[in-house]
Amino acid sequence: RRSARLYTPKCNDVEVTVRTRREAAIESSAIIRVVFTKLIGQVTPPTHGTMRISSSSVSVAAAAALLASSDLHDAARCGAHAFSPAARSPSSSVGGGSTMPSDGRRLPFAVGGLGVVGGGGSSRPLTELNESPPGETAPVEVEAEAAPAEEAAAGTNGDDPAAAATIVAETTGEKSSLNGEEQKTTTTVVLADAASFLKPLPDSRSYRAIRLPNSLVALLVSDPTTDIEAGSVHLRAGHFQDPAHRPGLAHFHEHMLFLGTEKYPNEEEYEAFLSRNGGSSNAYTDMEDTNYYFNVAPLDHDDDDDDDEDSEGGPAAGTGTSAALSGALDRLSQFFISPLFSEDSVERELRAVDSEYKNSLASDTWRNYQLLKSGTSEGHPFRKFGCGNYNTLTNGGDISGEIAESSGGSNPRDDLVKFWEDNYKPTNMRLCIVGRAGLDDLQKTVEETFGAIAPPPPSVDDEAEEATNGDSSGKLFRTEHSTYGGVRAFDASNLGLVREVVPVVEQRIIKMQFATPPLEDPVLQETRPYRVLSHLIGHESPGSLHSLLNDEGLINSLSSGVGIDTSDFSLCSLTVSLTKKGMEQRERVLELIWQWIALIRSAVEEDEDGLMARYHDEMRQMSKVNFSYRENGDPTDFSSSVADLLFYHEPSRVLAASSMTGPFDAEVTKAFLERLRPQNCIVTVWDPDLEKEEGSDVVTSASGTSSASASPWQEEKWYGAKYREVRLPEEVVDHWDNPKNLDSRLKLPKLNEFIPTDFSLRCDDDDAAHAELDEPKGADANEAPGKVTPPSILIERPGLRMWHKMDRTFRVPKTSLTMHLTTPNIYRSPRAMTLNRLYQKVLRDDLNEFVYDAGVAGCSYRVACLPTGYRISVSGYSEKLPHLLDVVTSRMLSLIAEMKEGPEAHPGLALKFEKARQNLLRQTKNFRLDTPYETSSYISRMLVEDNVWHVDNYISEMEGEYADSHPLTLEGCAQVAEECLRGRGKVEALCMGNINEKEAKEVASVIEQHFLQSRPLAEEEYPQFRSHKLPTQAEAVRLFGPDVESSSIPTKIEDVAHSESEANNAIQVILQTASEHELGYEGTGTLELLSYIAYNSAYNRLRTQEQLGYIVSAFTKKTAGSANAFAVVIQSSSTLPGVLEERIEAWLESFREELVNMPEERVAMEAAAVVAQLLERDMKLSDEVSSAWGEIVSTETLSAKKNLPAFDRLERLADTLTIGKECTSETVTAKGLKQNMIDFFDKYLLSTSPERRALSARVYCQKSKEEYEKNVGKPGVLSSYADSRYLKQFLSISAPAPYWI
């Protein structure tokens, strides 16, 4: 199923007959190519079992010896799966598992939080969590490129006899293969050694790919400099493998693996171990895949818990691998050796999955994904319901019952065991680990942990497997429709449709999805034609489809790419976000889309001057540049992604993944483009106004209409999406497929002038200059080892402070330029804030055509309107960055001048302004549809923070009676923006990366010229944001009366979820502590440690044991003005907020007992884990820039007496938690830290403490609205923003100074 496209040789010196069955010849030759690429060059596709081999790199004898040592009879499949350009943007999850609402392989090395997509595990936040539902995202390309074949061969020791001998030795063994389905070796086999890996230039890690005797393939990554170690297991089994009678079983199975194994039966053991070692874990279930991943900090201690086997000669003993990584791998490996699936855990976790399902009922992302799946052909697994709920997982059970069997269902445990036995075997798994230890030590640890997994049973005969697959003979795309018995997910019966959907939130979108071959198809792997086609379809330069529609005010955005990719089909998508005007003219929009596709088709078919090849080569060039200078990313994301990619790429090429694109292939491109036809398409329209129309108000074109208004409304079974659909009329199909005339404004883009060519490093030039003067090279000679030198002040004068640091560490030709223009004018009123946001949107819209090519070429810009001012940043390859900065800043001012001239002089800008107003209004109104737990956080902030504008204030500026009488205008917007950008202000700026002092001063000149032409901002004018102190019990009695005296949380704020389809309640209990300045370093450190320990305790008690809700977390909450609080949040579909509050209070009581009874050794470990997170070093240049800028910008509103950034803040904070450190004249001890936490708890969190300042923020779903109404007017209950405003006048202000000054 996973064959590889083979290459043409330069010469044919040797002919070898490979003894295989005819149908296995392709797979066997793919295996040979994997082994021989380094040794003997290239091989041709075999014919009738014959393989021709070019021996230009090594001797014929060496080639023959290698062949003689390898028995390829019945060899298992091997291939280079093409990496999908559609990247997931998974959510930060608070425990539990999650199925993905889209496929597309995960982006390797993607930047993101550790909590990507649900899982039986959880991601630990040190600050407030922020979850968003996972969903299908705009396509993202991996900008990387492999070296040409000749260069790659030269770089892999192809001419080295020793290397050849190594390869021969590595491939010796009985029936060995990459996938290992016939593996019978008794020792570990090295599939790729460190020297053979194709790596980016900055990559100093060492790599080794191995196959264990049980056939498990693993990638070992040694990085002695990493502060985070990580591991991931990827399995080729997802919800496509769910049995028909238990939808969602794969997802549920993923949850259950976290809840105990024979070796570690305690449900909390895995998470508790990771927590004690500064780590976290998670997992996701996809259509055909499941991924488990974790991270730990390699702490400088052993795990001394009495119940921990590592301290008693476990895997860590006698190896160089850290105890943290060894212990984590040991625990994770048990998932695949001896999971328990205990009866008690099964029943409880069934309810957790049901809660997860209900959390998504109001999500358009999940609704749309399942609606697409439900329209698939019967018999194809894409149609399945992947998340599952209590009813489906128990085969008819009712969640209101005590157990499944007594409520009409059955226990799924037997099916869980069968699913594990059928799918969780080494040949179906890939492992990737990143650790500090050397490769030999990492290999030993993997052998001692994952080597204990039972080897797979004998393979099923190939003929039996072939009978389940479709016939691929004679097809260009051989893997298409070949996996699931030839059943097509999409065929003529469910293509050529228009589907109209009523969304939950206000959005107007047209999405066109075309049935295309799987991206792993060998024909597509080599040239990846979808990349250049997607690039052209989604291009935003002048003359593009995007440009034309945008200029007419019809669209907000346009994107294209492959959104879903499976083993036997993919869906190529074109998505357009429309304005109201655009939806009214949707037929015209659709016509223009098809004209654009026709223009591209004609360019491909009539490409006499080779323009398409040049587009393709541009993308190859940028891929090569991006790969060459790609920096190491987060080890967790890396291991999770690469474990997946190991199935589809040779290990030595897995780092390059989709970067290895071959030359342009016109015929393959034409064949792929042929799929972009109306009859092969589903056109989905999301419009909140669909229910209002009667059919007559749909604008039609000369060729008819694509409306489904004549069809009845239907409701999708699982998530309740309201939709209707109709088959496209033949005349519409013909009109779209063969447009008679193309709009003369449509033109293909020019070649990209922003592609960089200068990759020289300023630090090398500077070092050469220093060498001439006999000065030390590189960093400051007096700098302590491992100490990072912060940026230094280059310019300081009234109104401007410029910081600069030339990079010598990461050595990449990239630069970041960031500035913050502080002004009091932006947030002075809701109107001013609204107009500045509109200016930001108009600017982005206007600049897009100017800077689009720069973005494609690796340079980006951002202009953000914040309450304290404007933040402007440009980053990317150094060569083109100064020009980009000049373009952006110059246009910011010229745009204001044009807007001031009014709509008559600039009708195009007037269109952009009105589009921006409509979008901002829509987005602001949609904010009210946030999930209940997010709403609870918002309403609490509206009470706690001083001088904040409510969402209704912004809406009233754009809609309603006041907005009608005082409309927002283009000229008014320009005037307000000018006051903020050209009026009184001050600038903090940072130039960092591949930039020297002279160039940084030139940047300062640009800033001064454009933005600092007025007098500097006085300190008294700095914008200030502060927080109120919540009332104590005694203060609440004085405010609300004696009725609240008996309540441990006397102040409550309540609201009702805006969405009618929202089925969840939520609560956030906030326990305010002293301000940062009052707490100081020691108090702040105590709060961080307390919150860190509390997270697991709250999660295990309130979520795992009591099953109150899927979303549960405890964390440190920070509000404006350096205010701190400890917060607990729960979102529940089964329990009212009042009951949730009681359970939180009960947990707090038990948590105090945990602290009292906690061994000092455990306190020391938890403290060390927090320290490890605080001291985690920056992994790449952008990380260091972000860290430095965060410290600099935190001083923006401070007095000049105390406005130097505390670049050592985290180190000093870590000192307060580091055992043995001298801090505040005392030595830090575990005993002291424990007592500090107990004292802190008793002062701020204890229900009977006189200093407790508590708030309960409750949000009710619509079905619980009566409970909300019962509480309106009760003492201590705030039921509206007006109530909050009234209470604020009685509350004092918390000191705004931070703890570090």
mmCIF file of C-alpha atoms in Angstrom, residues 266-413:
data_model
loop_
_atom_site.group_PDB
_atom_site.id
_atom_site.type_symbol
_atom_site.label_atom_id
_atom_site.label_comp_id
_atom_site.label_asym_id
_atom_site.label_seq_id
_atom_site.Cartn_x
_atom_site.Cartn_y
_atom_site.Cartn_z
ATOM 1 C CA ASN A 266 -2.242 3.630 39.925
ATOM 2 C CA GLU A 267 -4.299 5.780 37.542
ATOM 3 C CA GLU A 268 -2.321 8.850 38.479
ATOM 4 C CA GLU A 269 1.141 7.317 38.219
ATOM 5 C CA TYR A 270 2.069 8.362 34.686
ATOM 6 C CA GLU A 271 0.940 11.975 35.073
ATOM 7 C CA ALA A 272 2.299 12.222 38.631
ATOM 8 C CA PHE A 273 5.724 10.996 37.537
ATOM 9 C CA LEU A 274 5.836 13.477 34.684
ATOM 10 C CA SER A 275 4.721 16.260 37.006
ATOM 11 C CA ARG A 276 7.450 15.468 39.510
ATOM 12 C CA ASN A 277 9.915 15.729 36.662
ATOM 13 C CA GLY A 278 8.692 19.021 35.245
ATOM 14 C CA GLY A 279 6.756 17.452 32.401
ATOM 15 C CA SER A 280 3.359 16.760 30.900
ATOM 16 C CA SER A 281 1.739 14.461 28.382
ATOM 17 C CA ASN A 282 -1.098 14.233 25.936
ATOM 18 C CA ALA A 283 -2.442 12.283 22.991
ATOM 19 C CA TYR A 284 -4.737 12.583 20.009
ATOM 20 C CA THR A 285 -6.799 10.171 17.959
ATOM 21 C CA ASP A 286 -7.100 10.851 14.253
ATOM 22 C CA MET A 287 -8.754 9.035 11.390
ATOM 23 C CA GLU A 288 -6.011 6.490 10.720
ATOM 24 C CA ASP A 289 -3.556 7.443 13.435
ATOM 25 C CA THR A 290 -3.133 7.797 17.196
ATOM 26 C CA ASN A 291 -0.285 9.674 18.822
ATOM 27 C CA TYR A 292 0.976 9.667 22.421
ATOM 28 C CA TYR A 293 3.626 12.124 23.551
ATOM 29 C CA PHE A 294 5.237 13.490 26.691
ATOM 30 C CA ASN A 295 7.977 15.787 27.890
ATOM 31 C CA VAL A 296 10.119 15.948 31.010
ATOM 32 C CA ALA A 297 12.901 18.128 32.374
ATOM 33 C CA PRO A 298 16.170 16.273 33.015
ATOM 34 C CA LEU A 299 16.378 17.266 36.678
ATOM 35 C CA ASP A 300 19.540 16.877 38.739
ATOM 36 C CA HIS A 301 18.120 14.264 41.049
ATOM 37 C CA ASP A 302 16.781 10.730 41.041
ATOM 38 C CA ASP A 303 13.158 9.894 41.695
ATOM 39 C CA ASP A 304 13.273 8.858 45.332
ATOM 40 C CA ASP A 305 9.637 8.003 45.858
ATOM 41 C CA ASP A 306 9.272 4.730 47.709
ATOM 42 C CA ASP A 307 6.881 3.390 45.119
ATOM 43 C CA ASP A 308 9.038 4.312 42.158
ATOM 44 C CA GLU A 309 10.824 1.388 40.592
ATOM 45 C CA ASP A 310 13.427 3.574 38.955
ATOM 46 C CA SER A 311 15.088 4.182 42.309
ATOM 47 C CA GLU A 312 15.398 0.437 42.805
ATOM 48 C CA GLY A 313 17.470 -0.424 39.745
ATOM 49 C CA GLY A 314 14.922 0.378 37.061
ATOM 50 C CA PRO A 315 15.829 1.409 33.546
ATOM 51 C CA ALA A 316 17.771 4.461 34.699
ATOM 52 C CA ALA A 317 20.312 2.381 36.576
ATOM 53 C CA GLY A 318 23.688 2.162 34.877
ATOM 54 C CA THR A 319 22.818 4.335 31.895
ATOM 55 C CA GLY A 320 23.556 7.905 30.922
ATOM 56 C CA THR A 321 19.891 8.552 30.207
ATOM 57 C CA SER A 322 18.261 10.796 32.774
ATOM 58 C CA ALA A 323 16.014 9.209 35.366
ATOM 59 C CA ALA A 324 13.217 11.460 34.151
ATOM 60 C CA LEU A 325 13.358 10.262 30.547
ATOM 61 C CA SER A 326 13.991 6.619 31.472
ATOM 62 C CA GLY A 327 11.074 6.599 33.893
ATOM 63 C CA ALA A 328 8.752 8.284 31.419
ATOM 64 C CA LEU A 329 9.652 5.831 28.656
ATOM 65 C CA ASP A 330 9.179 2.907 31.014
ATOM 66 C CA ARG A 331 5.700 4.105 31.960
ATOM 67 C CA LEU A 332 4.698 4.938 28.400
ATOM 68 C CA SER A 333 5.939 1.611 27.083
ATOM 69 C CA GLN A 334 3.611 -0.179 29.479
ATOM 70 C CA PHE A 335 0.674 1.243 27.484
ATOM 71 C CA PHE A 336 1.760 -1.184 24.769
ATOM 72 C CA ILE A 337 2.711 -4.071 27.047
ATOM 73 C CA SER A 338 0.043 -4.541 29.714
ATOM 74 C CA PRO A 339 -2.760 -1.947 30.009
ATOM 75 C CA LEU A 340 -5.377 -2.707 32.670
ATOM 76 C CA PHE A 341 -8.663 -1.418 31.206
ATOM 77 C CA SER A 342 -10.131 -1.736 34.708
ATOM 78 C CA GLU A 343 -13.928 -1.925 34.976
ATOM 79 C CA ASP A 344 -14.145 1.046 37.330
ATOM 80 C CA SER A 345 -12.039 3.225 35.082
ATOM 81 C CA VAL A 346 -14.032 2.213 32.015
ATOM 82 C CA GLU A 347 -17.334 3.469 33.424
ATOM 83 C CA ARG A 348 -15.859 6.750 34.638
ATOM 84 C CA GLU A 349 -13.956 7.487 31.450
ATOM 85 C CA LEU A 350 -17.034 6.775 29.352
ATOM 86 C CA ARG A 351 -18.566 9.811 31.000
ATOM 87 C CA ALA A 352 -15.428 11.874 30.334
ATOM 88 C CA VAL A 353 -15.652 11.123 26.615
ATOM 89 C CA ASP A 354 -19.342 11.977 26.660
ATOM 90 C CA SER A 355 -18.492 15.302 28.294
ATOM 91 C CA GLU A 356 -15.857 15.952 25.654
ATOM 92 C CA TYR A 357 -18.428 15.267 22.953
ATOM 93 C CA LYS A 358 -20.941 17.652 24.525
ATOM 94 C CA ASN A 359 -18.281 20.340 24.824
ATOM 95 C CA SER A 360 -18.175 20.413 21.026
ATOM 96 C CA LEU A 361 -21.869 20.435 20.218
ATOM 97 C CA ALA A 362 -21.885 24.201 19.716
ATOM 98 C CA SER A 363 -18.619 24.226 17.743
ATOM 99 C CA ASP A 364 -18.943 25.013 14.044
ATOM 100 C CA THR A 365 -15.611 23.293 13.443
ATOM 101 C CA TRP A 366 -16.845 19.947 14.765
ATOM 102 C CA ARG A 367 -20.284 20.369 13.197
ATOM 103 C CA ASN A 368 -18.861 21.041 9.762
ATOM 104 C CA TYR A 369 -16.341 18.216 9.957
ATOM 105 C CA GLN A 370 -18.944 15.619 10.920
ATOM 106 C CA LEU A 371 -21.377 16.934 8.312
ATOM 107 C CA LEU A 372 -18.730 16.344 5.654
ATOM 108 C CA LYS A 373 -18.115 12.849 7.015
ATOM 109 C CA SER A 374 -21.817 12.024 7.174
ATOM 110 C CA GLY A 375 -22.168 12.740 3.477
ATOM 111 C CA THR A 376 -19.571 10.129 2.571
ATOM 112 C CA SER A 377 -20.384 6.885 0.786
ATOM 113 C CA GLU A 378 -21.743 4.026 2.878
ATOM 114 C CA GLY A 379 -19.035 1.510 3.644
ATOM 115 C CA HIS A 380 -16.130 3.928 3.749
ATOM 116 C CA PRO A 381 -14.730 4.518 7.251
ATOM 117 C CA PHE A 382 -14.508 8.278 6.711
ATOM 118 C CA ARG A 383 -18.256 8.269 7.367
ATOM 119 C CA LYS A 384 -17.760 7.127 10.966
ATOM 120 C CA PHE A 385 -18.453 9.177 14.106
ATOM 121 C CA GLY A 386 -14.958 9.378 15.555
ATOM 122 C CA CYS A 387 -15.433 11.125 18.894
ATOM 123 C CA GLY A 388 -18.006 8.776 20.361
ATOM 124 C CA ASN A 389 -20.321 9.384 23.306
ATOM 125 C CA TYR A 390 -21.747 7.325 26.129
ATOM 126 C CA ASN A 391 -24.543 5.916 23.995
ATOM 127 C CA THR A 392 -22.358 4.805 21.063
ATOM 128 C CA LEU A 393 -19.539 3.438 23.200
ATOM 129 C CA THR A 394 -21.899 1.344 25.309
ATOM 130 C CA ASN A 395 -23.908 0.271 22.268
ATOM 131 C CA GLY A 396 -27.166 1.802 23.482
ATOM 132 C CA GLY A 397 -26.472 2.750 27.095
ATOM 133 C CA ASP A 398 -28.033 5.769 28.798
ATOM 134 C CA ILE A 399 -25.665 8.079 30.658
ATOM 135 C CA SER A 400 -28.341 8.804 33.268
ATOM 136 C CA GLY A 401 -28.037 5.202 34.442
ATOM 137 C CA GLU A 402 -25.569 3.996 37.032
ATOM 138 C CA ILE A 403 -23.670 1.671 34.685
ATOM 139 C CA ALA A 404 -23.919 0.779 31.015
ATOM 140 C CA GLU A 405 -25.388 -2.692 31.524
ATOM 141 C CA SER A 406 -28.290 -1.445 33.625
ATOM 142 C CA SER A 407 -29.213 1.319 31.185
ATOM 143 C CA GLY A 408 -29.708 -0.673 28.005
ATOM 144 C CA GLY A 409 -26.098 -0.946 26.897
ATOM 145 C CA SER A 410 -23.070 -3.162 27.295
ATOM 146 C CA ASN A 411 -19.601 -2.733 28.740
ATOM 147 C CA PRO A 412 -17.016 -2.005 26.030
ATOM 148 C CA ARG A 413 -14.062 -3.546 27.887
#
